[in-house]
């Protein structure tokens, strides 16, 4: 999952552009586009497209939904934010910082999973987080990798200032970087984590996302106004998604093998990645996660991190700058600036067999 850096200047320009595009997006229409990028929990989006399952559900509701793979994760979110897509696969953190922080009212249509070990800190020399003191760490700066590092350091009684520094490294370059002598420690995600550990058997995994369960959420987010004006869009996408979830939960090897190949691995390799992904195959479980008492606390922690790094929107005056609304109507952050909404309406319809 390419959860990558997003500069404030870019956020400003995209926020202005998105504001100008919003009226055009907020209307009834029949043709929709979703963007996604490679990550264990998002491989079903590619299968939805290639298998024809998305087309089947779209046809049921008299619409079309094109699902487009974008190789650069942050670029996919940028394009969504600018109005180029109606929805995009994104983490809760990146949704809050990029589209929502940029002024685009966004709804989490599907809570797909949370990272349960897919994100990790790996070192050649250090055997504990404490041993990272005064060393450099390579990661995709201002990403969920950066967040994972901050959480790991905090749990160890350290802070980023105790390091020699972080080195911004593209996910596309991470494996090559770890192979160089000057890079000792990286923070990344699967499938890169698996590849690095497989090719470097002496490397040490110091910390992973299973130690902060439920904090790194993987979502399909959509434009709130588009969803409001086109409920059949939400129904078709959610219906198609949970049809594939049923196949995965049943161990459908044809579907899983197709996803594995698209992820650049084999069936066993993909199953290993899924083992580190807390997938919500059952829509009722996704509803439960989105509605959990822990969700506001998680999002507040994420907002504090983003504000501390200066990426919670442009010139955000505080960590409460962006309002986040939960299924019960409660809000954290600014109630007058709600730009991220966890809406369980369509997942609940799937759970009720009402799609």
Tab-separated table of C-alpha atoms in Angstrom, residues 119-324:
chain	number	residue	atom	x	y	z
A	119	UNK	CA	2.828	-2.759	8.549
A	120	UNK	CA	6.166	-3.306	10.254
A	121	UNK	CA	9.486	-1.859	11.396
A	122	UNK	CA	12.390	-4.012	10.185
A	123	UNK	CA	16.049	-3.600	11.090
A	124	UNK	CA	19.321	-5.263	10.131
A	125	UNK	CA	21.070	-4.433	13.405
A	126	UNK	CA	18.644	-3.252	16.065
A	127	UNK	CA	16.838	-5.912	18.075
A	128	UNK	CA	14.478	-3.540	19.877
A	129	UNK	CA	12.824	-0.159	19.310
A	130	UNK	CA	15.049	1.269	22.055
A	131	UNK	CA	18.110	0.440	19.956
A	132	UNK	CA	16.896	2.762	17.202
A	133	UNK	CA	18.027	5.736	19.273
A	134	UNK	CA	20.527	7.894	17.345
A	135	UNK	CA	20.010	5.904	14.122
A	136	UNK	CA	18.285	6.747	10.845
A	137	UNK	CA	15.039	5.140	9.738
A	138	UNK	CA	13.852	4.951	6.127
A	139	UNK	CA	10.121	5.211	5.439
A	140	UNK	CA	7.498	6.936	3.339
A	141	UNK	CA	7.410	10.193	5.245
A	142	UNK	CA	4.102	11.446	6.656
A	143	UNK	CA	2.449	8.120	5.873
A	144	UNK	CA	0.992	5.355	8.026
A	145	UNK	CA	4.556	4.035	8.231
A	146	UNK	CA	5.519	7.309	9.903
A	147	UNK	CA	2.514	6.916	12.205
A	148	UNK	CA	3.530	3.343	13.076
A	149	UNK	CA	7.040	4.519	13.936
A	150	UNK	CA	5.665	7.311	16.139
A	151	UNK	CA	3.422	4.871	18.008
A	152	UNK	CA	6.275	2.372	18.448
A	153	UNK	CA	8.645	5.051	19.749
A	154	UNK	CA	5.999	6.350	22.136
A	155	UNK	CA	5.402	2.875	23.550
A	156	UNK	CA	9.155	2.581	24.093
A	157	UNK	CA	9.375	5.933	25.864
A	158	UNK	CA	11.107	7.590	22.927
A	159	UNK	CA	10.215	10.235	20.343
A	160	UNK	CA	11.312	10.989	16.809
A	161	UNK	CA	13.754	13.577	18.134
A	162	UNK	CA	15.682	10.692	19.722
A	163	UNK	CA	16.510	9.311	16.270
A	164	UNK	CA	19.286	10.535	14.008
A	165	UNK	CA	16.475	11.256	11.555
A	166	UNK	CA	13.941	9.766	9.181
A	167	UNK	CA	14.779	9.408	5.501
A	168	UNK	CA	11.882	9.819	3.074
A	169	UNK	CA	11.959	6.767	0.787
A	170	UNK	CA	9.394	5.809	-1.823
A	171	UNK	CA	7.723	2.442	-1.350
A	172	UNK	CA	8.867	1.633	-4.881
A	173	UNK	CA	12.475	2.017	-3.715
A	174	UNK	CA	12.180	0.417	-0.280
A	175	UNK	CA	13.437	-3.080	-1.124
A	176	UNK	CA	16.409	-1.738	-3.074
A	177	UNK	CA	17.184	0.723	-0.273
A	178	UNK	CA	17.210	-2.015	2.373
A	179	UNK	CA	19.729	-3.917	0.234
A	180	UNK	CA	22.232	-1.050	0.510
A	181	UNK	CA	24.718	-0.977	3.419
A	182	UNK	CA	23.802	2.554	4.529
A	183	UNK	CA	20.147	1.667	5.197
A	184	UNK	CA	19.717	-0.204	8.473
A	185	UNK	CA	16.044	0.166	9.338
A	186	UNK	CA	12.880	0.573	7.282
A	187	UNK	CA	9.199	0.932	8.035
A	188	UNK	CA	6.901	-0.400	5.317
A	189	UNK	CA	3.881	-2.575	4.534
A	190	UNK	CA	2.985	-5.785	2.754
A	191	UNK	CA	3.818	-7.173	0.283
A	192	UNK	CA	7.119	-5.333	0.863
A	193	UNK	CA	7.384	-6.554	4.475
A	194	UNK	CA	7.144	-10.197	3.389
A	195	UNK	CA	9.638	-9.743	0.581
A	196	UNK	CA	12.193	-7.999	2.786
A	197	UNK	CA	11.927	-10.616	5.519
A	198	UNK	CA	12.061	-13.491	3.012
A	199	UNK	CA	15.200	-12.155	1.326
A	200	UNK	CA	16.874	-11.026	4.561
A	201	UNK	CA	16.471	-13.899	7.033
A	202	UNK	CA	18.727	-12.206	9.585
A	203	UNK	CA	16.605	-9.045	9.671
A	204	UNK	CA	14.630	-8.296	12.812
A	205	UNK	CA	10.970	-7.263	12.884
A	206	UNK	CA	10.900	-4.841	15.800
A	207	UNK	CA	7.265	-3.783	15.816
A	208	UNK	CA	4.174	-4.253	13.686
A	209	UNK	CA	0.608	-3.048	13.408
A	210	UNK	CA	-0.781	-5.992	15.371
A	211	UNK	CA	0.496	-4.076	18.412
A	212	UNK	CA	-1.867	-1.175	17.648
A	213	UNK	CA	-4.962	-3.123	16.521
A	214	UNK	CA	-7.727	-1.174	14.820
A	215	UNK	CA	-5.691	1.998	14.360
A	216	UNK	CA	-4.680	1.574	10.702
A	217	UNK	CA	-8.012	1.097	8.936
A	218	UNK	CA	-8.267	0.330	5.228
A	219	UNK	CA	-11.330	1.841	3.618
A	220	UNK	CA	-13.180	2.542	0.417
A	221	UNK	CA	-14.100	6.199	0.691
A	222	UNK	CA	-16.417	8.107	-1.616
A	223	UNK	CA	-17.507	11.679	-2.175
A	224	UNK	CA	-20.297	12.361	0.327
A	225	UNK	CA	-22.430	14.459	-2.026
A	226	UNK	CA	-22.075	11.947	-4.839
A	227	UNK	CA	-23.222	9.158	-2.530
A	228	UNK	CA	-26.104	11.257	-1.201
A	229	UNK	CA	-27.361	12.004	-4.719
A	230	UNK	CA	-26.747	8.473	-5.998
A	231	UNK	CA	-27.610	5.846	-3.380
A	232	UNK	CA	-27.636	3.125	-6.061
A	233	UNK	CA	-23.906	3.763	-6.474
A	234	UNK	CA	-23.370	2.863	-2.826
A	235	UNK	CA	-25.614	-0.182	-3.072
A	236	UNK	CA	-23.871	-1.555	-6.164
A	237	UNK	CA	-20.346	-1.081	-4.808
A	238	UNK	CA	-21.122	-2.526	-1.380
A	239	UNK	CA	-23.101	-5.422	-2.839
A	240	UNK	CA	-20.263	-6.348	-5.172
A	241	UNK	CA	-17.644	-6.036	-2.422
A	242	UNK	CA	-19.423	-8.398	-0.054
A	243	UNK	CA	-20.021	-10.948	-2.778
A	244	UNK	CA	-16.240	-11.156	-3.106
A	245	UNK	CA	-15.841	-11.157	0.686
A	246	UNK	CA	-18.070	-14.249	0.767
A	247	UNK	CA	-15.842	-15.959	-1.763
A	248	UNK	CA	-12.718	-15.119	0.237
A	249	UNK	CA	-14.261	-16.244	3.511
A	250	UNK	CA	-15.142	-19.570	1.868
A	251	UNK	CA	-11.548	-19.998	0.669
A	252	UNK	CA	-12.420	-19.699	-3.037
A	253	UNK	CA	-9.059	-20.616	-4.586
A	254	UNK	CA	-9.881	-19.216	-8.020
A	255	UNK	CA	-10.589	-15.787	-6.553
A	256	UNK	CA	-7.681	-15.886	-4.096
A	257	UNK	CA	-5.227	-17.072	-6.760
A	258	UNK	CA	-6.266	-14.241	-9.065
A	259	UNK	CA	-5.665	-11.741	-6.262
A	260	UNK	CA	-2.343	-13.357	-5.400
A	261	UNK	CA	-1.106	-13.130	-8.974
A	262	UNK	CA	-2.172	-9.488	-9.199
A	263	UNK	CA	-0.235	-8.852	-5.979
A	264	UNK	CA	2.880	-10.450	-7.452
A	265	UNK	CA	2.878	-13.509	-5.226
A	266	UNK	CA	1.462	-17.030	-5.108
A	267	UNK	CA	-1.565	-18.336	-3.264
A	268	UNK	CA	0.345	-19.231	-0.113
A	269	UNK	CA	2.138	-15.903	-0.145
A	270	UNK	CA	-1.133	-14.020	-0.407
A	271	UNK	CA	-2.700	-16.113	2.338
A	272	UNK	CA	0.243	-15.171	4.552
A	273	UNK	CA	-0.447	-11.487	3.862
A	274	UNK	CA	-4.133	-11.972	4.627
A	275	UNK	CA	-3.150	-13.570	7.928
A	276	UNK	CA	-1.723	-10.172	8.893
A	277	UNK	CA	-4.887	-8.413	7.755
A	278	UNK	CA	-7.991	-8.349	9.936
A	279	UNK	CA	-10.476	-8.555	7.054
A	280	UNK	CA	-14.116	-7.852	7.761
A	281	UNK	CA	-15.571	-10.550	5.526
A	282	UNK	CA	-18.890	-10.239	7.353
A	283	UNK	CA	-20.528	-6.803	6.830
A	284	UNK	CA	-21.951	-6.980	10.358
A	285	UNK	CA	-18.385	-7.056	11.693
A	286	UNK	CA	-17.499	-4.006	9.596
A	287	UNK	CA	-20.511	-2.184	11.019
A	288	UNK	CA	-19.375	-3.189	14.500
A	289	UNK	CA	-15.882	-1.801	13.870
A	290	UNK	CA	-17.147	1.494	12.458
A	291	UNK	CA	-19.557	1.870	15.384
A	292	UNK	CA	-17.109	0.823	18.096
A	293	UNK	CA	-16.522	2.955	21.160
A	294	UNK	CA	-12.810	2.947	20.285
A	295	UNK	CA	-13.259	4.608	16.888
A	296	UNK	CA	-13.450	8.230	18.153
A	297	UNK	CA	-10.355	7.665	20.294
A	298	UNK	CA	-8.495	6.186	17.323
A	299	UNK	CA	-9.394	9.070	15.044
A	300	UNK	CA	-8.432	11.601	17.710
A	301	UNK	CA	-5.024	9.928	18.044
A	302	UNK	CA	-4.620	10.031	14.255
A	303	UNK	CA	-5.688	13.694	14.101
A	304	UNK	CA	-3.154	14.598	16.812
A	305	UNK	CA	-0.392	12.872	14.832
A	306	UNK	CA	-1.352	14.655	11.611
A	307	UNK	CA	-1.521	18.023	13.324
A	308	UNK	CA	1.851	17.441	14.978
A	309	UNK	CA	3.329	16.753	11.522
A	310	UNK	CA	1.612	19.778	9.980
A	311	UNK	CA	-0.497	17.786	7.521
A	312	UNK	CA	-4.006	18.005	8.977
A	313	UNK	CA	-5.271	20.255	6.217
A	314	UNK	CA	-3.802	23.597	5.199
A	315	UNK	CA	-2.990	25.937	8.096
A	316	UNK	CA	-5.020	23.832	10.520
A	317	UNK	CA	-5.223	25.814	13.793
A	318	UNK	CA	-5.561	22.705	15.972
A	319	UNK	CA	-5.946	18.924	15.925
A	320	UNK	CA	-9.719	19.534	16.030
A	321	UNK	CA	-9.688	21.292	12.636
A	322	UNK	CA	-11.550	18.544	10.746
A	323	UNK	CA	-14.784	17.146	12.108
A	324	UNK	CA	-15.240	13.366	11.981
